[in-house]
């Protein structure tokens, strides 16, 4: 593909994943010699309706946004879901634990029914349109996005890690978080972050999403061995949109 | 022939989040003039209910990617306030240092990547890589340093890992701190170079002033970002952060998913210019010198100068970070495991985000489960002030070319460094 046109869009999110693109700094400057950015509202005033690759950050929470992503899908050859909010709904899915009327009332009081607060149950991008590639994490690891783009440029298919965070954590020689009397989602969460949180003294909260073939029995066993209930594990799983 | 101005900026660019500008005027008579915030609401205060206290900062950090350290710290301080969790001097110093990293990163991002292109007549920083490589390199270096501080101290550039109630999940090593100090010392001449660039471009800053109220943390004799109570330029009164609802007085307006605020008058402004106007006396020496070199004076009511105040504050946080690292290293880093005894309670806290004062309040039951939350975001405290600025500025320039009007308005919004995804979630509605 010759200098593909790239557009970056955002839905309901914190824009922290786009910030990781900015944070690539001079690597970004190099990347810009290989691709042609045509729309990126957070960083540029240019706009375009003609692009090859659409990178979408955020979850779909409104009908207007649902229409917008359907339109983007028609225009783009490839759609990349950027980060946890787009990939599995992220923290935005916590809203789905409550009735929509109740969350609107809690936040906006008796103005809750005004049109601008229109919202529906949080959906991941793939619940609305076909997604070609995913970059997991909250926020993403910029190196993984760079990998996906490099693969697209060279006609290869990018592949995500298919082993759990536990593997990377053990390789780094960290002491298991369960030994600290904590609940950790490392046994079932997709690796690729180099066990960032456990390596910084904190439990894994599953921001990269649960593995498709996660060994739930092992996770249950690890929790039980340390006197933790499966319900606590499930409550942590909800934090970033996994079920 | 009648002259019609019809501006509809859908999703202002180079800002965090989604905002629209709407102007309609015929023959200089303004029929519609609106700052609209159509950002998708995310309902954080409702979502955190039922969550354990130890997960709160992880969730609310995700309110904003650009001020995630500030959101985490505000949540943690409020949790510590609710449960009476004590904090060591070491934790306090390390948190302030981490927070300085975010101020530097965010200010440089805003001034360097988002505002400078306006002053150089470009649509983004991309063409500047070719035309002004020296400027871009300085911006990249300083931005990277802010990120490095957060990475070394909090475990990640965005969405901190190590900041937890009671202290730090993991501490930096003395080696990390000495490395940071070296980088900070090396950053001083780069900041001076950036200040010089900004001074040369200052002619491009629009001349517009509107007297308004400025609100920020005050904690004499310091220039505070993390400690203090709420001060205003409209009176000598200082309000405890525990009573922040009496400051923000939130209300709902049509066309906006963010709530608006007002205190002593129709609107107030928060952010770097507000902090400068309230606390400039306590700036460190080089920051003070930078302010005068850039022509920034206390009492400045030109909102476009907020970006200039951010340059001054970038110098301030670098100067103070160097001192703070010396203090931490002199005291020696001691291993401390964060401890919390869970108890029911309600607590509140305020921290200065790069774009203005941020308030968090939480209530917990006896199991440490959050039952209620209230968050007041700086950008939404600024929304009313942006609208009032529009109402004063647009009639002054309505005879000019439509593109020029649009550009001045977009630049005004950008000057506030808005963080709109932050600003679309609240509680405790007060209707006016």
mmCIF file of N, CA, C and O in Angstrom, chain A residues 47-48 51 55 63 73 83 100 111 116-117 124 142 159 191 202 207 210 223:
data_model
loop_
_atom_site.group_PDB
_atom_site.id
_atom_site.type_symbol
_atom_site.label_atom_id
_atom_site.label_comp_id
_atom_site.label_asym_id
_atom_site.label_seq_id
_atom_site.Cartn_x
_atom_site.Cartn_y
_atom_site.Cartn_z
ATOM 1 N N UNK A 47 -9.424 18.059 7.833
ATOM 2 C CA UNK A 47 -10.495 17.068 7.874
ATOM 3 C C UNK A 47 -10.629 16.432 6.507
ATOM 4 O O UNK A 47 -10.332 17.055 5.499
ATOM 5 N N UNK A 48 -11.077 15.189 6.489
ATOM 6 C CA UNK A 48 -11.188 14.486 5.212
ATOM 7 C C UNK A 48 -12.253 13.407 5.316
ATOM 8 O O UNK A 48 -12.540 12.906 6.393
ATOM 9 N N UNK A 51 -10.172 8.148 3.281
ATOM 10 C CA UNK A 51 -9.036 7.559 3.989
ATOM 11 C C UNK A 51 -9.028 6.047 3.795
ATOM 12 O O UNK A 51 -10.029 5.436 3.480
ATOM 13 N N UNK A 55 -8.689 4.696 12.478
ATOM 14 C CA UNK A 55 -8.369 4.256 13.837
ATOM 15 C C UNK A 55 -9.438 4.858 14.738
ATOM 16 O O UNK A 55 -9.629 6.079 14.740
ATOM 17 N N UNK A 63 -26.956 6.851 19.472
ATOM 18 C CA UNK A 63 -27.319 6.497 18.095
ATOM 19 C C UNK A 63 -26.550 7.335 17.081
ATOM 20 O O UNK A 63 -26.164 6.831 16.021
ATOM 21 N N UNK A 73 -16.979 3.071 8.544
ATOM 22 C CA UNK A 73 -16.742 1.705 8.059
ATOM 23 C C UNK A 73 -16.869 1.633 6.540
ATOM 24 O O UNK A 73 -16.078 0.973 5.854
ATOM 25 N N UNK A 83 -7.654 0.573 21.780
ATOM 26 C CA UNK A 83 -7.789 0.590 23.241
ATOM 27 C C UNK A 83 -9.026 -0.103 23.773
ATOM 28 O O UNK A 83 -9.927 -0.513 23.031
ATOM 29 N N UNK A 100 -30.547 2.769 32.388
ATOM 30 C CA UNK A 100 -30.127 4.029 31.771
ATOM 31 C C UNK A 100 -30.791 5.216 32.436
ATOM 32 O O UNK A 100 -30.180 6.258 32.678
ATOM 33 N N UNK A 111 -32.928 17.144 35.041
ATOM 34 C CA UNK A 111 -32.696 17.496 33.630
ATOM 35 C C UNK A 111 -32.406 16.230 32.813
ATOM 36 O O UNK A 111 -32.133 16.299 31.618
ATOM 37 N N UNK A 116 -29.981 16.194 25.077
ATOM 38 C CA UNK A 116 -28.527 16.069 24.932
ATOM 39 C C UNK A 116 -27.947 14.941 25.784
ATOM 40 O O UNK A 116 -26.806 14.550 25.602
ATOM 41 N N UNK A 117 -28.704 14.425 26.759
ATOM 42 C CA UNK A 117 -28.187 13.352 27.600
ATOM 43 C C UNK A 117 -28.564 11.972 27.075
ATOM 44 O O UNK A 117 -28.431 10.977 27.764
ATOM 45 N N UNK A 124 -19.085 -2.145 22.594
ATOM 46 C CA UNK A 124 -17.756 -2.142 22.002
ATOM 47 C C UNK A 124 -17.935 -1.926 20.495
ATOM 48 O O UNK A 124 -19.019 -2.149 19.956
ATOM 49 N N UNK A 142 1.957 2.001 22.793
ATOM 50 C CA UNK A 142 2.166 2.604 21.468
ATOM 51 C C UNK A 142 2.892 1.636 20.538
ATOM 52 O O UNK A 142 2.642 1.603 19.326
ATOM 53 N N UNK A 159 -0.600 -9.894 14.887
ATOM 54 C CA UNK A 159 -1.090 -10.929 15.787
ATOM 55 C C UNK A 159 -0.939 -10.433 17.228
ATOM 56 O O UNK A 159 0.090 -9.870 17.595
ATOM 57 N N UNK A 191 -1.704 -10.945 27.461
ATOM 58 C CA UNK A 191 -0.386 -10.353 27.665
ATOM 59 C C UNK A 191 -0.062 -9.347 26.562
ATOM 60 O O UNK A 191 -0.865 -9.139 25.652
ATOM 61 N N UNK A 202 1.232 -3.255 41.584
ATOM 62 C CA UNK A 202 -0.229 -3.205 41.599
ATOM 63 C C UNK A 202 -0.767 -4.447 40.915
ATOM 64 O O UNK A 202 -0.116 -5.040 40.063
ATOM 65 N N UNK A 207 -7.217 -4.643 31.893
ATOM 66 C CA UNK A 207 -7.581 -3.622 30.906
ATOM 67 C C UNK A 207 -7.412 -4.132 29.471
ATOM 68 O O UNK A 207 -8.039 -3.616 28.558
ATOM 69 N N UNK A 210 -9.989 -10.140 28.538
ATOM 70 C CA UNK A 210 -9.784 -11.531 28.921
ATOM 71 C C UNK A 210 -9.434 -12.321 27.649
ATOM 72 O O UNK A 210 -9.925 -12.022 26.570
ATOM 73 N N UNK A 223 -7.359 -17.984 43.087
ATOM 74 C CA UNK A 223 -8.112 -17.149 44.026
ATOM 75 C C UNK A 223 -8.474 -17.959 45.274
ATOM 76 O O UNK A 223 -8.252 -17.507 46.406
#
